[in-house]
PDB file of C-alpha atoms in Angstrom:
ATOM      1  CA  MET B   1      -4.249  75.919-141.088  1.00 95.00           C
ATOM      2  CA  ARG B   2      -2.033  73.074-142.353  1.00 97.00           C
ATOM      3  CA  ILE B   3      -0.677  73.266-145.890  1.00 97.00           C
ATOM      4  CA  ILE B   4       0.640  70.744-148.385  1.00 97.00           C
ATOM      5  CA  ASP B   5       2.831  72.335-151.066  1.00 97.00           C
ATOM      6  CA  PRO B   6       2.890  69.887-153.971  1.00 94.00           C
ATOM      7  CA  HIS B   7       5.659  71.475-156.047  1.00 92.00           C
ATOM      8  CA  MET B   8       8.646  72.677-153.979  1.00 91.00           C
ATOM      9  CA  HIS B   9      12.121  72.305-155.473  1.00 89.00           C
ATOM     10  CA  MET B  10      13.756  72.384-152.057  1.00 91.00           C
ATOM     11  CA  ILE B  11      17.102  71.083-153.300  1.00 90.00           C
ATOM     12  CA  SER B  12      17.640  74.699-154.372  1.00 88.00           C
ATOM     13  CA  ARG B  13      16.729  76.196-150.973  1.00 92.00           C
ATOM     14  CA  SER B  14      18.482  76.621-147.644  1.00 91.00           C
ATOM     15  CA  SER B  15      17.536  74.803-144.458  1.00 95.00           C
ATOM     16  CA  ASP B  16      16.239  78.153-143.187  1.00 95.00           C
ATOM     17  CA  ASP B  17      13.575  78.003-145.906  1.00 94.00           C
ATOM     18  CA  TYR B  18      12.351  74.664-144.543  1.00 95.00           C
ATOM     19  CA  GLU B  19      12.062  76.226-141.102  1.00 97.00           C
ATOM     20  CA  ARG B  20      10.223  79.295-142.440  1.00 96.00           C
ATOM     21  CA  ALA B  21       7.850  77.090-144.416  1.00 97.00           C
ATOM     22  CA  ARG B  22       7.092  74.960-141.372  1.00 97.00           C
ATOM     23  CA  ARG B  23       6.340  78.009-139.229  1.00 98.00           C
ATOM     24  CA  ALA B  24       3.969  79.258-141.951  1.00 98.00           C
ATOM     25  CA  GLY B  25       1.971  76.004-141.803  1.00 98.00           C
ATOM     26  CA  ILE B  26       3.593  73.802-144.466  1.00 98.00           C
ATOM     27  CA  GLU B  27       3.788  70.348-142.891  1.00 98.00           C
ATOM     28  CA  CYS B  28       4.234  68.360-146.087  1.00 98.00           C
ATOM     29  CA  CYS B  29       5.844  69.038-149.463  1.00 97.00           C
ATOM     30  CA  ILE B  30       6.382  67.147-152.691  1.00 97.00           C
ATOM     31  CA  GLU B  31       9.612  67.738-154.617  1.00 96.00           C
ATOM     32  CA  PRO B  32       9.337  66.987-158.344  1.00 96.00           C
ATOM     33  CA  ALA B  33      12.423  66.203-160.390  1.00 97.00           C
ATOM     34  CA  PHE B  34      13.043  69.277-162.554  1.00 93.00           C
ATOM     35  CA  TRP B  35      15.516  71.146-164.728  1.00 90.00           C
ATOM     36  CA  SER B  36      18.049  72.406-162.233  1.00 84.00           C
ATOM     37  CA  GLY B  37      19.316  75.528-163.974  1.00 84.00           C
ATOM     38  CA  THR B  38      21.721  74.029-166.531  1.00 89.00           C
ATOM     39  CA  ASP B  39      21.364  71.066-168.847  1.00 92.00           C
ATOM     40  CA  LYS B  40      22.832  67.843-167.489  1.00 94.00           C
ATOM     41  CA  GLU B  41      25.485  66.324-169.757  1.00 91.00           C
ATOM     42  CA  HIS B  42      25.506  62.724-168.519  1.00 96.00           C
ATOM     43  CA  ALA B  43      22.800  60.229-167.598  1.00 97.00           C
ATOM     44  CA  GLY B  44      24.658  59.569-164.355  1.00 97.00           C
ATOM     45  CA  SER B  45      23.983  63.152-163.301  1.00 97.00           C
ATOM     46  CA  PHE B  46      20.275  62.333-163.232  1.00 98.00           C
ATOM     47  CA  PHE B  47      20.797  59.284-161.056  1.00 98.00           C
ATOM     48  CA  ASP B  48      22.908  61.238-158.552  1.00 97.00           C
ATOM     49  CA  TYR B  49      20.218  63.934-158.531  1.00 96.00           C
ATOM     50  CA  PHE B  50      17.402  61.411-158.003  1.00 98.00           C
ATOM     51  CA  GLU B  51      19.319  59.882-155.091  1.00 98.00           C
ATOM     52  CA  GLN B  52      19.866  63.312-153.561  1.00 97.00           C
ATOM     53  CA  ILE B  53      16.206  64.337-153.533  1.00 97.00           C
ATOM     54  CA  ILE B  54      15.021  60.872-152.478  1.00 98.00           C
ATOM     55  CA  GLY B  55      17.511  60.491-149.630  1.00 98.00           C
ATOM     56  CA  HIS B  56      19.196  63.684-148.503  1.00 97.00           C
ATOM     57  CA  GLU B  57      16.284  66.086-149.030  1.00 97.00           C
ATOM     58  CA  THR B  58      13.775  63.786-147.341  1.00 97.00           C
ATOM     59  CA  GLU B  59      16.081  63.450-144.340  1.00 98.00           C
ATOM     60  CA  ARG B  60      16.915  67.179-144.254  1.00 97.00           C
ATOM     61  CA  ALA B  61      13.262  68.257-144.297  1.00 97.00           C
ATOM     62  CA  GLU B  62      12.454  66.062-141.313  1.00 98.00           C
ATOM     63  CA  ARG B  63      15.633  66.879-139.407  1.00 98.00           C
ATOM     64  CA  VAL B  64      15.571  70.666-139.645  1.00 97.00           C
ATOM     65  CA  ALA B  65      11.848  71.403-139.675  1.00 98.00           C
ATOM     66  CA  GLY B  66       9.729  68.295-139.134  1.00 98.00           C
ATOM     67  CA  VAL B  67       8.373  68.551-142.688  1.00 98.00           C
ATOM     68  CA  ASP B  68       7.177  65.386-144.430  1.00 98.00           C
ATOM     69  CA  HIS B  69       9.021  65.327-147.770  1.00 98.00           C
ATOM     70  CA  TYR B  70       8.028  63.256-150.794  1.00 98.00           C
ATOM     71  CA  VAL B  71       9.413  63.067-154.324  1.00 98.00           C
ATOM     72  CA  THR B  72       8.269  62.530-157.890  1.00 98.00           C
ATOM     73  CA  ILE B  73      10.769  61.219-160.431  1.00 98.00           C
ATOM     74  CA  ALA B  74      10.986  61.941-164.162  1.00 98.00           C
ATOM     75  CA  LEU B  75      13.022  63.045-167.128  1.00 98.00           C
ATOM     76  CA  GLU B  76      12.105  66.730-167.330  1.00 96.00           C
ATOM     77  CA  PRO B  77      11.045  67.867-170.845  1.00 96.00           C
ATOM     78  CA  LYS B  78      13.904  70.293-171.511  1.00 95.00           C
ATOM     79  CA  GLU B  79      16.491  67.524-171.218  1.00 96.00           C
ATOM     80  CA  ALA B  80      14.483  65.074-173.301  1.00 97.00           C
ATOM     81  CA  ASN B  81      16.082  66.824-176.283  1.00 97.00           C
ATOM     82  CA  TYR B  82      19.331  64.838-175.880  1.00 97.00           C
ATOM     83  CA  PRO B  83      17.996  61.529-177.238  1.00 97.00           C
ATOM     84  CA  GLU B  84      20.823  59.156-176.313  1.00 98.00           C
ATOM     85  CA  MET B  85      21.120  60.476-172.772  1.00 98.00           C
ATOM     86  CA  ALA B  86      17.353  60.738-172.417  1.00 98.00           C
ATOM     87  CA  GLN B  87      16.832  57.097-173.340  1.00 98.00           C
ATOM     88  CA  ALA B  88      19.409  55.975-170.802  1.00 98.00           C
ATOM     89  CA  VAL B  89      17.512  57.914-168.138  1.00 98.00           C
ATOM     90  CA  LEU B  90      14.092  56.652-169.255  1.00 98.00           C
ATOM     91  CA  ASP B  91      15.366  53.067-169.118  1.00 98.00           C
ATOM     92  CA  ARG B  92      16.160  53.403-165.401  1.00 98.00           C
ATOM     93  CA  ILE B  93      13.271  55.570-164.175  1.00 98.00           C
ATOM     94  CA  PRO B  94      11.056  52.547-163.332  1.00 98.00           C
ATOM     95  CA  GLU B  95      13.478  51.345-160.637  1.00 97.00           C
ATOM     96  CA  TYR B  96      13.194  54.721-158.875  1.00 98.00           C
ATOM     97  CA  LEU B  97       9.389  54.696-158.970  1.00 98.00           C
ATOM     98  CA  ASP B  98       9.396  51.813-156.494  1.00 93.00           C
ATOM     99  CA  ARG B  99      11.421  53.714-153.873  1.00 96.00           C
ATOM    100  CA  ASP B 100       9.737  54.549-150.591  1.00 93.00           C
ATOM    101  CA  PRO B 101       9.385  58.378-150.675  1.00 97.00           C
ATOM    102  CA  VAL B 102       8.508  58.444-154.399  1.00 98.00           C
ATOM    103  CA  VAL B 103       4.813  59.229-154.861  1.00 98.00           C
ATOM    104  CA  GLY B 104       4.531  59.831-158.588  1.00 98.00           C
ATOM    105  CA  VAL B 105       5.981  60.713-161.977  1.00 98.00           C
ATOM    106  CA  GLY B 106       6.955  64.299-162.678  1.00 96.00           C
ATOM    107  CA  GLU B 107       7.454  66.757-163.828  1.00 97.00           C
ATOM    108  CA  ILE B 108       6.867  65.713-167.411  1.00 98.00           C
ATOM    109  CA  GLY B 109       5.383  67.654-170.287  1.00 98.00           C
ATOM    110  CA  LEU B 110       6.644  70.051-172.934  1.00 97.00           C
ATOM    111  CA  ASP B 111       9.217  72.814-173.128  1.00 95.00           C
ATOM    112  CA  GLN B 112       9.811  73.543-176.834  1.00 94.00           C
ATOM    113  CA  ASP B 113       7.310  70.931-178.093  1.00 96.00           C
ATOM    114  CA  THR B 114       9.821  68.795-179.986  1.00 97.00           C
ATOM    115  CA  GLU B 115       9.336  65.226-181.122  1.00 98.00           C
ATOM    116  CA  GLU B 116      11.842  64.130-178.481  1.00 98.00           C
ATOM    117  CA  GLU B 117       9.805  65.837-175.760  1.00 98.00           C
ATOM    118  CA  ARG B 118       6.586  64.254-176.980  1.00 98.00           C
ATOM    119  CA  TYR B 119       8.211  60.816-176.990  1.00 98.00           C
ATOM    120  CA  ALA B 120       9.482  61.194-173.406  1.00 98.00           C
ATOM    121  CA  PHE B 121       6.103  62.515-172.273  1.00 98.00           C
ATOM    122  CA  ARG B 122       4.201  59.563-173.706  1.00 98.00           C
ATOM    123  CA  GLU B 123       6.707  57.028-172.361  1.00 98.00           C
ATOM    124  CA  GLN B 124       6.441  58.401-168.839  1.00 98.00           C
ATOM    125  CA  LEU B 125       2.649  58.698-168.969  1.00 98.00           C
ATOM    126  CA  ARG B 126       2.611  54.966-169.682  1.00 98.00           C
ATOM    127  CA  MET B 127       5.010  54.225-166.817  1.00 98.00           C
ATOM    128  CA  ALA B 128       2.697  56.051-164.425  1.00 98.00           C
ATOM    129  CA  GLU B 129      -0.407  54.368-165.780  1.00 98.00           C
ATOM    130  CA  GLU B 130       1.133  50.912-165.406  1.00 98.00           C
ATOM    131  CA  ARG B 131       1.923  51.639-161.748  1.00 98.00           C
ATOM    132  CA  GLU B 132      -1.231  53.677-161.004  1.00 98.00           C
ATOM    133  CA  LEU B 133       0.871  56.656-159.904  1.00 98.00           C
ATOM    134  CA  PRO B 134       0.020  60.378-159.858  1.00 98.00           C
ATOM    135  CA  VAL B 135       1.597  62.553-162.556  1.00 98.00           C
ATOM    136  CA  ILE B 136       2.737  66.198-162.480  1.00 98.00           C
ATOM    137  CA  VAL B 137       2.607  67.802-165.941  1.00 98.00           C
ATOM    138  CA  HIS B 138       4.700  70.845-166.879  1.00 95.00           C
ATOM    139  CA  THR B 139       3.131  73.177-169.444  1.00 95.00           C
ATOM    140  CA  PRO B 140       5.588  75.217-171.545  1.00 93.00           C
ATOM    141  CA  HIS B 141       6.683  78.745-170.709  1.00 84.00           C
ATOM    142  CA  THR B 142       6.253  80.020-174.275  1.00 87.00           C
ATOM    143  CA  ASP B 143       3.224  79.553-176.538  1.00 92.00           C
ATOM    144  CA  LYS B 144       1.558  78.096-173.458  1.00 95.00           C
ATOM    145  CA  PRO B 145      -2.027  77.703-174.794  1.00 97.00           C
ATOM    146  CA  SER B 146      -0.869  75.772-177.866  1.00 98.00           C
ATOM    147  CA  GLY B 147       1.474  73.622-175.783  1.00 97.00           C
ATOM    148  CA  THR B 148      -1.282  72.902-173.272  1.00 98.00           C
ATOM    149  CA  GLU B 149      -3.603  71.853-176.109  1.00 98.00           C
ATOM    150  CA  THR B 150      -0.923  69.459-177.383  1.00 98.00           C
ATOM    151  CA  ILE B 151      -0.486  67.997-173.895  1.00 98.00           C
ATOM    152  CA  VAL B 152      -4.239  67.500-173.511  1.00 98.00           C
ATOM    153  CA  ASP B 153      -4.398  65.823-176.929  1.00 98.00           C
ATOM    154  CA  MET B 154      -1.627  63.387-175.936  1.00 98.00           C
ATOM    155  CA  ILE B 155      -3.304  62.614-172.602  1.00 98.00           C
ATOM    156  CA  HIS B 156      -6.530  61.812-174.448  1.00 98.00           C
ATOM    157  CA  ASP B 157      -4.665  59.813-177.093  1.00 98.00           C
ATOM    158  CA  GLU B 158      -2.862  57.683-174.497  1.00 98.00           C
ATOM    159  CA  ASP B 159      -6.177  57.007-172.720  1.00 97.00           C
ATOM    160  CA  VAL B 160      -4.568  57.282-169.275  1.00 98.00           C
ATOM    161  CA  THR B 161      -6.380  57.890-165.988  1.00 98.00           C
ATOM    162  CA  GLU B 162      -6.872  61.650-165.985  1.00 98.00           C
ATOM    163  CA  GLU B 163      -7.892  61.756-162.310  1.00 98.00           C
ATOM    164  CA  ARG B 164      -4.270  60.844-161.446  1.00 98.00           C
ATOM    165  CA  ILE B 165      -2.817  63.777-163.437  1.00 98.00           C
ATOM    166  CA  VAL B 166      -2.332  67.400-162.413  1.00 98.00           C
ATOM    167  CA  ILE B 167      -1.758  69.843-165.284  1.00 98.00           C
ATOM    168  CA  ASP B 168       0.398  72.506-163.682  1.00 97.00           C
ATOM    169  CA  HIS B 169       1.517  76.087-164.422  1.00 95.00           C
ATOM    170  CA  ASN B 170      -1.965  77.112-165.566  1.00 97.00           C
ATOM    171  CA  THR B 171      -2.843  80.723-166.345  1.00 96.00           C
ATOM    172  CA  GLU B 172      -5.991  82.548-167.365  1.00 97.00           C
ATOM    173  CA  ASN B 173      -5.033  81.589-170.957  1.00 96.00           C
ATOM    174  CA  THR B 174      -4.915  77.829-170.335  1.00 97.00           C
ATOM    175  CA  ILE B 175      -7.470  76.990-167.669  1.00 98.00           C
ATOM    176  CA  ASP B 176     -10.302  76.406-170.136  1.00 98.00           C
ATOM    177  CA  ILE B 177      -8.072  74.001-172.076  1.00 98.00           C
ATOM    178  CA  SER B 178      -7.087  72.054-168.960  1.00 98.00           C
ATOM    179  CA  LEU B 179     -10.716  71.878-167.859  1.00 98.00           C
ATOM    180  CA  GLU B 180     -11.524  69.912-171.012  1.00 96.00           C
ATOM    181  CA  THR B 181     -10.025  66.962-169.103  1.00 98.00           C
ATOM    182  CA  ASP B 182     -10.724  65.246-165.779  1.00 98.00           C
ATOM    183  CA  CYS B 183      -7.226  66.211-164.640  1.00 98.00           C
ATOM    184  CA  TRP B 184      -6.504  68.329-161.602  1.00 98.00           C
ATOM    185  CA  ILE B 185      -5.606  71.981-162.214  1.00 98.00           C
ATOM    186  CA  GLY B 186      -2.377  73.408-160.768  1.00 98.00           C
ATOM    187  CA  PHE B 187      -1.368  77.045-160.353  1.00 97.00           C
ATOM    188  CA  THR B 188       2.306  77.800-159.730  1.00 95.00           C
ATOM    189  CA  LEU B 189       2.493  81.019-157.701  1.00 96.00           C
ATOM    190  CA  TYR B 190       5.749  82.233-159.166  1.00 85.00           C
ATOM    191  CA  PRO B 191       7.058  85.300-161.035  1.00 79.00           C
ATOM    192  CA  GLY B 192       6.449  84.874-164.741  1.00 74.00           C
ATOM    193  CA  LYS B 193       3.827  82.172-164.254  1.00 80.00           C
ATOM    194  CA  ILE B 194       0.892  83.541-162.258  1.00 92.00           C
ATOM    195  CA  GLU B 195       0.488  85.923-159.339  1.00 94.00           C
ATOM    196  CA  ALA B 196      -1.528  84.787-156.326  1.00 96.00           C
ATOM    197  CA  GLY B 197      -4.181  87.472-156.853  1.00 97.00           C
ATOM    198  CA  THR B 198      -4.828  86.348-160.429  1.00 97.00           C
ATOM    199  CA  ALA B 199      -5.014  82.693-159.377  1.00 98.00           C
ATOM    200  CA  ILE B 200      -7.512  83.561-156.642  1.00 98.00           C
ATOM    201  CA  ASP B 201      -9.576  85.519-159.177  1.00 98.00           C
ATOM    202  CA  LEU B 202      -9.735  82.369-161.301  1.00 98.00           C
ATOM    203  CA  LEU B 203     -10.911  80.309-158.320  1.00 98.00           C
ATOM    204  CA  GLU B 204     -13.657  82.859-157.744  1.00 98.00           C
ATOM    205  CA  GLU B 205     -14.758  82.301-161.348  1.00 98.00           C
ATOM    206  CA  TYR B 206     -14.230  78.538-161.699  1.00 98.00           C
ATOM    207  CA  GLY B 207     -14.589  77.220-158.138  1.00 98.00           C
ATOM    208  CA  THR B 208     -12.200  75.112-156.076  1.00 98.00           C
ATOM    209  CA  ASP B 209     -12.917  71.563-157.270  1.00 98.00           C
ATOM    210  CA  ARG B 210      -9.651  69.907-158.392  1.00 98.00           C
ATOM    211  CA  MET B 211      -7.761  73.204-157.973  1.00 98.00           C
ATOM    212  CA  ILE B 212      -4.277  73.164-156.387  1.00 98.00           C
ATOM    213  CA  PHE B 213      -1.803  75.932-155.469  1.00 98.00           C
ATOM    214  CA  ASN B 214       1.957  75.362-155.379  1.00 96.00           C
ATOM    215  CA  SER B 215       5.082  77.472-155.020  1.00 95.00           C
ATOM    216  CA  ALA B 216       7.786  75.952-157.283  1.00 85.00           C
ATOM    217  CA  ALA B 217      10.451  77.549-154.973  1.00 81.00           C
ATOM    218  CA  ASP B 218      13.383  76.880-157.285  1.00 77.00           C
ATOM    219  CA  TRP B 219      16.728  78.502-158.190  1.00 71.00           C
ATOM    220  CA  ASP B 220      15.234  81.616-159.776  1.00 78.00           C
ATOM    221  CA  PRO B 221      13.435  84.379-157.852  1.00 78.00           C
ATOM    222  CA  SER B 222      10.651  82.503-156.097  1.00 80.00           C
ATOM    223  CA  ASP B 223       9.049  82.136-152.697  1.00 92.00           C
ATOM    224  CA  PRO B 224       8.671  78.954-150.614  1.00 94.00           C
ATOM    225  CA  LEU B 225       5.974  80.840-148.682  1.00 96.00           C
ATOM    226  CA  ALA B 226       3.887  81.579-151.785  1.00 96.00           C
ATOM    227  CA  VAL B 227       1.112  79.170-150.779  1.00 97.00           C
ATOM    228  CA  PRO B 228       0.787  80.404-147.164  1.00 98.00           C
ATOM    229  CA  LYS B 229       0.670  83.965-148.511  1.00 97.00           C
ATOM    230  CA  ALA B 230      -2.074  82.986-150.961  1.00 98.00           C
ATOM    231  CA  ARG B 231      -3.953  81.319-148.092  1.00 98.00           C
ATOM    232  CA  ASP B 232      -3.767  84.581-146.143  1.00 98.00           C
ATOM    233  CA  GLU B 233      -4.911  86.623-149.138  1.00 98.00           C
ATOM    234  CA  MET B 234      -7.924  84.349-149.610  1.00 98.00           C
ATOM    235  CA  LEU B 235      -8.846  84.750-145.945  1.00 98.00           C
ATOM    236  CA  ASP B 236      -8.369  88.521-146.185  1.00 98.00           C
ATOM    237  CA  ARG B 237     -10.771  88.558-149.145  1.00 98.00           C
ATOM    238  CA  GLY B 238     -13.388  86.863-146.974  1.00 98.00           C
ATOM    239  CA  TRP B 239     -13.167  83.320-148.282  1.00 98.00           C
ATOM    240  CA  ASP B 240     -14.662  80.615-146.066  1.00 98.00           C
ATOM    241  CA  ARG B 241     -11.905  78.826-144.164  1.00 98.00           C
ATOM    242  CA  GLU B 242     -13.080  75.409-145.349  1.00 98.00           C
ATOM    243  CA  GLU B 243     -12.835  76.494-148.993  1.00 98.00           C
ATOM    244  CA  VAL B 244      -9.327  77.834-148.385  1.00 98.00           C
ATOM    245  CA  ARG B 245      -8.345  74.582-146.657  1.00 98.00           C
ATOM    246  CA  LYS B 246      -9.701  72.668-149.646  1.00 98.00           C
ATOM    247  CA  VAL B 247      -7.283  74.421-152.022  1.00 98.00           C
ATOM    248  CA  VAL B 248      -4.144  74.380-149.851  1.00 98.00           C
ATOM    249  CA  PHE B 249      -4.579  71.052-148.050  1.00 98.00           C
ATOM    250  CA  ASP B 250      -7.494  68.790-148.974  1.00 98.00           C
ATOM    251  CA  ASN B 251      -7.056  68.884-152.756  1.00 98.00           C
ATOM    252  CA  PRO B 252      -3.305  68.169-152.792  1.00 98.00           C
ATOM    253  CA  TYR B 253      -3.818  65.525-150.100  1.00 98.00           C
ATOM    254  CA  ASP B 254      -6.542  63.777-152.106  1.00 98.00           C
ATOM    255  CA  PHE B 255      -4.448  63.942-155.270  1.00 98.00           C
ATOM    256  CA  PHE B 256      -1.313  62.387-153.793  1.00 98.00           C
ATOM    257  CA  ASP B 257      -3.247  59.986-151.579  1.00 98.00           C
ATOM    258  CA  GLN B 258      -3.762  58.039-154.810  1.00 98.00           C
ATOM    259  CA  SER B 259      -0.117  56.967-154.459  1.00 98.00           C
ATOM    260  CA  PRO B 260       0.650  53.859-152.367  1.00 96.00           C
ATOM    261  CA  ASN B 261       3.777  55.558-150.928  1.00 97.00           C
ATOM    262  CA  PHE B 262       1.998  58.694-149.680  1.00 98.00           C
ATOM    263  CA  ASP B 263       1.453  58.031-145.977  1.00 96.00           C
ATOM    264  CA  TYR B 264       1.107  61.549-144.576  1.00 97.00           C
ATOM    265  CA  GLU B 265      -1.589  61.646-141.881  1.00 92.00           C
ATOM    266  CA  ARG B 266      -4.552  63.922-142.703  1.00 89.00           C
TER     267      ARG B 266
END
C-alpha cells in the first residue's frame, strides 16, 4: 500500500532513512519548513535553509530512494518572536512560494501565542490565500486546546479557504476544536504529541474524512516509519484496506493536489 507522508523533516535524517521509508511504502513526502533545533540568528540563515530543502533534499530523496519530495515554506512560529529578523524573512517568502517543488505554506501557527506569532500567522495565511496554496498549521506544544482555539478564531477572522488548511498536531483534547472548521485534521505520530494507537482510536470515533497521519521525523526522538507502522496497526485491528488507504494516501494526496506544483501521480 503506497503512502504519502505529509510532514517529514528529512533534512534531519540520514539517507538510510529515505531508503527505509521507501521500502515501507512511502513514495512521496512533503517537508515543511520548521524550527531546526536552535533559533536562527540571521534572516540569511532562513534563505540558506529554504534553498537546502528545495534543492538538495528534493534531489537526495529521488537519488537515494526514488521518493518524490515536495516542500512547504514559512516562517515557523517560534522564530516569529524576533520581529526585525522575522519581517525580513516574511518579505521574501513570496518569491519562494513560486518555486517548482514548493506546494504550500507551512508550518505556521503558534508556539507561545505572542502578538508577534499572531502577526506572522495572519500574514502567511494571507499569502497562501492570495496564491490558493495549501497551508500546514502548527498547534502549540503547551496549553494546546487554548492555542488551537486561538488559531481557529484567527482562521475564521481572516475568512480564508479552510479546505486548503490542515490543522496539525491534534490530540484527543483538540480534535473537537479543529472540527469546528472545514480544515483537514492532522495527527503527528510522535513522542509527546500522540501515539499511533490513540490516533487510531480517534479515527474509530470520528471517522476518516479529512483525517491525515504524518510522522514529523525531526531532530528529536522520532520515527520516519511512524505512518507505515500506523497503517500496519490499523490493518491488524481489522480495518478495511480502503479506509486505511484513505488515511495514509488518498487524504494527503487530495489535500496537496490543491497545489499547482504537486504533480505526483496517483
